Short mmCIF file of C-alpha atoms in Angstrom, two decimals:
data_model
loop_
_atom_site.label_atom_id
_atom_site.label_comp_id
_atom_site.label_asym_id
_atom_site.label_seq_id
_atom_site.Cartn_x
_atom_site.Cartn_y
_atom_site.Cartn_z
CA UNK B 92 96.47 111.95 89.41
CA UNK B 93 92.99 110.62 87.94
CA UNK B 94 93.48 107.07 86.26
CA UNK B 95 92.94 106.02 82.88
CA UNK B 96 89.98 103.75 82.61
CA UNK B 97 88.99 101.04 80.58
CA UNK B 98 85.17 99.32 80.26
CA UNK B 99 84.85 96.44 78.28
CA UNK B 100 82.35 93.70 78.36
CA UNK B 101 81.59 93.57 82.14
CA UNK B 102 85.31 94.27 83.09
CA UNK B 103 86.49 97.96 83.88
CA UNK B 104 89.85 98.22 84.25
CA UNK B 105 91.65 101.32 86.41
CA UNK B 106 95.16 101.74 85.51
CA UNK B 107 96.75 103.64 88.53
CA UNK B 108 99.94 105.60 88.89
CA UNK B 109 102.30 107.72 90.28
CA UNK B 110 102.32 107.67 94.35
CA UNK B 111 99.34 106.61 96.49
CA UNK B 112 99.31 107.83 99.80
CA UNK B 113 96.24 109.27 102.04
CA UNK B 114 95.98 112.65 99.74
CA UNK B 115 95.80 111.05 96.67
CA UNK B 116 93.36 107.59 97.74
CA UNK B 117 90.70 110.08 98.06
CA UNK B 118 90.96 111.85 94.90
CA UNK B 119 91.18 108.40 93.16
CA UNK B 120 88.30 106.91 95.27
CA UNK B 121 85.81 109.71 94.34
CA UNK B 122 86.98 109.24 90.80
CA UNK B 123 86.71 105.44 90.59
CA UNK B 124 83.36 105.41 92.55
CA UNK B 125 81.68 107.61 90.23
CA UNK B 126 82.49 105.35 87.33
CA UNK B 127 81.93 102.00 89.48
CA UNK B 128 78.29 103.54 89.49
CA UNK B 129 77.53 104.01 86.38
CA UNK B 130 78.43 101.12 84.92
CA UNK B 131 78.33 98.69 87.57
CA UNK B 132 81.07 96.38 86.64
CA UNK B 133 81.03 92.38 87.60
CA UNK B 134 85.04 92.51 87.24
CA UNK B 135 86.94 95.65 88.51
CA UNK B 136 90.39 95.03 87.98
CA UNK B 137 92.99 97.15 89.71
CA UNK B 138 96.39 97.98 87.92
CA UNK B 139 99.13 98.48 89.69
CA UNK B 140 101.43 98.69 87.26
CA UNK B 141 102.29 101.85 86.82
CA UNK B 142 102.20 102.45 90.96
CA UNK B 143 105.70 103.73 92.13
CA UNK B 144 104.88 104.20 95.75
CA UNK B 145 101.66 103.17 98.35
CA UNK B 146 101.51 103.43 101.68
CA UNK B 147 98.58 101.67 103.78
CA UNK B 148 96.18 104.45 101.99
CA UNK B 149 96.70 101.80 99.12
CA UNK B 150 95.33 99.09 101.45
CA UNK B 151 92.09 101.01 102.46
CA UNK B 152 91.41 101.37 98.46
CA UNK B 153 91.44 98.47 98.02
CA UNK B 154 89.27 97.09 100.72
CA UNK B 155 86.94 99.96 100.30
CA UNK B 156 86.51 98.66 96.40
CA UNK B 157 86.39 94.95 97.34
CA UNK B 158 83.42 96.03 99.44
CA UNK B 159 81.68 97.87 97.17
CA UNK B 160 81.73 95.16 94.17
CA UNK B 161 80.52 92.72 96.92
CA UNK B 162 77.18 95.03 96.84
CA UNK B 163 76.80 94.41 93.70
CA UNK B 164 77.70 90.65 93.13
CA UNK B 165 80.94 91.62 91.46
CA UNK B 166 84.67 90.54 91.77
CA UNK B 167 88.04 92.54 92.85
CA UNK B 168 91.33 91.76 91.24
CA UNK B 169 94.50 93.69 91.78
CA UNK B 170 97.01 93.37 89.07
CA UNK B 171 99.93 93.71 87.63
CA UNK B 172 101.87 94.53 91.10
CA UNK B 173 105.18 95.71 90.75
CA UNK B 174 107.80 93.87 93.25
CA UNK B 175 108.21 96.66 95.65
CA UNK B 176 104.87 96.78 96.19
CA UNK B 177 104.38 93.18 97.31
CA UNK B 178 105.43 93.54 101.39
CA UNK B 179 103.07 96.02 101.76
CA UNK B 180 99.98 93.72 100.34
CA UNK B 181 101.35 90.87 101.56
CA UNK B 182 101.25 92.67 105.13
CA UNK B 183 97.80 93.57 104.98
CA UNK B 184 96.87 89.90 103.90
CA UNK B 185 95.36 90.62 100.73
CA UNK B 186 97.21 87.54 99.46
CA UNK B 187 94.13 85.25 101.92
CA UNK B 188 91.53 87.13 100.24
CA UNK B 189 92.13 85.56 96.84
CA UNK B 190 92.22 89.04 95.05
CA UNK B 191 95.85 89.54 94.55
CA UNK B 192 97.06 87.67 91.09
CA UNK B 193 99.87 85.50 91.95
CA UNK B 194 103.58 86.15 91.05
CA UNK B 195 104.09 85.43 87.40
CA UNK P 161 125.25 106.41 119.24
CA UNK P 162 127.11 109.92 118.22
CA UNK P 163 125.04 111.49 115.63
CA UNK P 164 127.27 111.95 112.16
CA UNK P 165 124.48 114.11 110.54
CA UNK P 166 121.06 115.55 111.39
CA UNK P 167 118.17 117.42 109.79
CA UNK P 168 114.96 118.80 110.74
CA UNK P 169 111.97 120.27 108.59
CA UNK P 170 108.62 121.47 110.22
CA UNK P 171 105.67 121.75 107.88
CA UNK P 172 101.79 122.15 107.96
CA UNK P 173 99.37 118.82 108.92
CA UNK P 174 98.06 119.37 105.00
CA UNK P 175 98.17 116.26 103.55
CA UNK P 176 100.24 117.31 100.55
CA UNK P 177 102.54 117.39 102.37
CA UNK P 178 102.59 113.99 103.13
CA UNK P 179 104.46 113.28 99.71
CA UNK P 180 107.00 116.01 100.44
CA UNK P 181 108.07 114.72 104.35
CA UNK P 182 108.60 111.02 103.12
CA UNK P 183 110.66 111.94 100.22
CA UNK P 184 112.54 114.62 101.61
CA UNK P 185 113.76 111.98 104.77
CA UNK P 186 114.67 109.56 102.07
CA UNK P 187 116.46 112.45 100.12
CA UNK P 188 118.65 113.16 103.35
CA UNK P 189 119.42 109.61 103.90
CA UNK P 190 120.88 108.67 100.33
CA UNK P 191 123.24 110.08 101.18
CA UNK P 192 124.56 106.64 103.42
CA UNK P 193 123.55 104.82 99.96
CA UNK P 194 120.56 102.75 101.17
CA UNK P 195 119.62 99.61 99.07
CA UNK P 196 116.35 100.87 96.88
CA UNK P 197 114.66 98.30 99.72
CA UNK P 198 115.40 100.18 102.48
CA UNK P 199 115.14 103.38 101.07
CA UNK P 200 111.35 102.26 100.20
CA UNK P 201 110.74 100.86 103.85
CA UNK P 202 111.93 104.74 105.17
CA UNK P 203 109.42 106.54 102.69
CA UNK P 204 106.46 103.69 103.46
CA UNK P 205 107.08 104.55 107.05
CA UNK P 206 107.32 107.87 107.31
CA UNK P 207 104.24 108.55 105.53
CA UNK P 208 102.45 105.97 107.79
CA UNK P 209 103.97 108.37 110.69
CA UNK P 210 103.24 111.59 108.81
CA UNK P 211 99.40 110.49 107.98
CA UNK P 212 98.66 109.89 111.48
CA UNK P 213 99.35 113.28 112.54
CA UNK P 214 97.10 114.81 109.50
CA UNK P 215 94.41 112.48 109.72
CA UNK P 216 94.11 112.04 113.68
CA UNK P 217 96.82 114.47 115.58
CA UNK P 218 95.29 117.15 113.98
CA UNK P 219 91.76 115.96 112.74
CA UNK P 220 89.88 118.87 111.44
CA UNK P 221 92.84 121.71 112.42
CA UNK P 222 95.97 122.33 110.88
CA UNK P 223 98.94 122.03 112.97
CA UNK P 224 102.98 121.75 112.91
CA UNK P 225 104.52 118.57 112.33
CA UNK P 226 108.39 118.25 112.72
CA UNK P 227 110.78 115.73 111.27
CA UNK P 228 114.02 114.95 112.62
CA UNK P 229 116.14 112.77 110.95
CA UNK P 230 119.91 112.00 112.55
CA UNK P 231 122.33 110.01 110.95
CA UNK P 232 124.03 108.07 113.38
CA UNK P 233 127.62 106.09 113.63
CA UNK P 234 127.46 102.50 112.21
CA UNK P 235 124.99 103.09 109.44
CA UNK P 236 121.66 103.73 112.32
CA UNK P 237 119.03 106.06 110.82
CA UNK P 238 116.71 107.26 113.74
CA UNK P 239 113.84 109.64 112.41
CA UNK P 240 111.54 111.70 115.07
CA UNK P 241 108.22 112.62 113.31
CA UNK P 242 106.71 115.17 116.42
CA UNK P 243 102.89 117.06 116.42
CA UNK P 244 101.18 118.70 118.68
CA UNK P 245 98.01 117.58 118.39
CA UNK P 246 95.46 115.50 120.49
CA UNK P 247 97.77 112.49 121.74
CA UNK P 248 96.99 109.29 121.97
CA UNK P 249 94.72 107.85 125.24
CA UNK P 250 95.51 104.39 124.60
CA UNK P 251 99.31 103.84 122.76
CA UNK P 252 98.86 99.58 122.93
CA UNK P 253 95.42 100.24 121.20
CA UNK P 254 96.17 102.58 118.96
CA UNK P 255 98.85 100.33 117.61
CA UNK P 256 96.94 96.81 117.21
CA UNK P 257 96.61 96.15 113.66
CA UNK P 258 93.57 96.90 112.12
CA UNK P 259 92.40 99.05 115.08
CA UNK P 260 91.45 102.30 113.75
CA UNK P 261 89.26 105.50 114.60
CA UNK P 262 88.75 106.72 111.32
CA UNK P 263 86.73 104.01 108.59
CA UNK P 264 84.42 106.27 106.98
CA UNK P 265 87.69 107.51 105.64
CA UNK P 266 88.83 104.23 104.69
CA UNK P 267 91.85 104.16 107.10
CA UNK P 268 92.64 100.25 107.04
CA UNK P 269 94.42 100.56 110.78
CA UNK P 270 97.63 99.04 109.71
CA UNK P 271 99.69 102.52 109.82
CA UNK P 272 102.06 101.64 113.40
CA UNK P 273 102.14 98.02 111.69
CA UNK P 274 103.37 98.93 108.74
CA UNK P 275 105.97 100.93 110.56
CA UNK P 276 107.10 97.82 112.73
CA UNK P 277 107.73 95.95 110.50
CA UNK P 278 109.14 98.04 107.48
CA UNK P 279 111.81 99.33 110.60
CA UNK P 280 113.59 98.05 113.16
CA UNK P 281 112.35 99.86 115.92
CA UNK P 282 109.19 102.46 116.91
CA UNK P 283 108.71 104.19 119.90
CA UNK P 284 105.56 105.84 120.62
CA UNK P 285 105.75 108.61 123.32
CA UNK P 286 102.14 110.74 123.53
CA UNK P 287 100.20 112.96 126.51
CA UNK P 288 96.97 113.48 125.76
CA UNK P 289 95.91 117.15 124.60
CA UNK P 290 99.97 117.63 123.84
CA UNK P 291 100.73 115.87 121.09
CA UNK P 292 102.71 112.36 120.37
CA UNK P 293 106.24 111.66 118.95
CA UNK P 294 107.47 108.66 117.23
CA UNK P 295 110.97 107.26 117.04
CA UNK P 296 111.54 104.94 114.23
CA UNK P 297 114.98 103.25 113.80
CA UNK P 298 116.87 101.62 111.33
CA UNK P 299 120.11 99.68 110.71
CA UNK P 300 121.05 99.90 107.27
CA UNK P 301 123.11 96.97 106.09
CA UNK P 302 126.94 98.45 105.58
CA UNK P 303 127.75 98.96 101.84
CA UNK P 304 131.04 97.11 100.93
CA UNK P 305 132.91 100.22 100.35
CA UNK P 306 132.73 100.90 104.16
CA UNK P 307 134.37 97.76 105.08
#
């Protein structure tokens, strides 16, 4: 499924959804690299919200996002990260990187 | 451990198919009424399993993969994910964290991670040019009406 997207004033915003596993990272990496490109955010924020399923696939997103801002100076957040989605970050040790927003 | 129930699907290394092995061995193992935990843990697992065999089992080819899942006396869930693909040289390398083959397709190397700790148990078995099999395991805790 392609995300919604939001740019506004430095921050884009990518509201993702439904299941991310290996098939569907790649469609939404091509999708959200494109945009990254063109309007070379300082904030990307992920949202998770709407995620109902990730599998390590999710992980390699992520990192693969968090190194691309890095080229260009800008920041990584993932937010909005529903509960069952937590081990699985947690595991991977996103919560040392200081890009995970913390429990509300 | 005398198997109560058992199921097996084979399907093509395609990745969409990823979606449809994970939720088809959580589909067979409602029926023991998992917690929506555990149930998660199966499907996160599985499609670790699953994605192994389409991204390195079978890199570049498409091959069978089979899924077994048996249903076993005191609430144990054992589930067989089997390909016949390239095997692995090195298991104890291959399952390091973070190791991985593939990160030009941003593969983070946590997959046989994420399946030790989501279940209770993996075994790897693997011969090189014959393909692998893993064994995952899992207790479910017993629902009250069993007591």
């Amino acid at each position: 499924m392609v995300p919604k997207t939001v740019f506004n004033s430095g921050r884009l915003t990518v509201y993702l959804s439904g299941d991310i596993d290996h098939h569907e990272a790649r469609k939404i990496r091509e999708y959200t690299d494109a945009i990254i490109q063109e309007k070379k955010p300082s904030d990307l924020h992920l949202n998770f919200a709407s995620v109902h399923f990730m599998d390590s696939s999710g992980i390699g997103l992520i990192m693969g996002r968090y190194r691309m801002m890095q080229l260009y100076g800008g920041k990584v957040r993932v937010v909005s990260v529903p509960e069952s989605l937590r081990k699985m970050m947690e595991l991977a040790g996103l919560g040392s990187l200081d890009v995970l927003e913390r429990r509300t | 451990m005398n198997t109560v129930n058992e199921m097996t699907v084979v399907f093509e290394s395609r990745s969409v198919n990823e979606s449809f092995a994970r939720s088809s061995a959580a589909a067979f193992v409602a029926q023991l009424d998992p917690t929506v935990g555990e149930l998660n843990d199966i499907r996160t697992a599985v499609s670790e399993a699953v994605t192994n065999c389409v991204v390195h089992a079978y890199k570049n080819t498409i091959g069978k993969i089979t899924l077994n899942v048996r249903i076993c006396e005191g609430n144990v869930v054992f589930i067989r994910i089997r390909d016949k693909g390239c095997g692995i040289e090195n298991i104890s390398q291959a399952m390091e964290p973070l190791y991985t083959t593939s990160p030009e397709d941003e593969r983070a190397g946590l997959g046989f991670a994420v399946m030790q700790s989501f279940m209770d148990d993996v075994k790897v078995r693997s011969s090189v040019g014959k393909g692998t099999t893993v064994t995952l395991m899992k207790r479910l805790i017993p629902r009250l009406n069993d007591v």
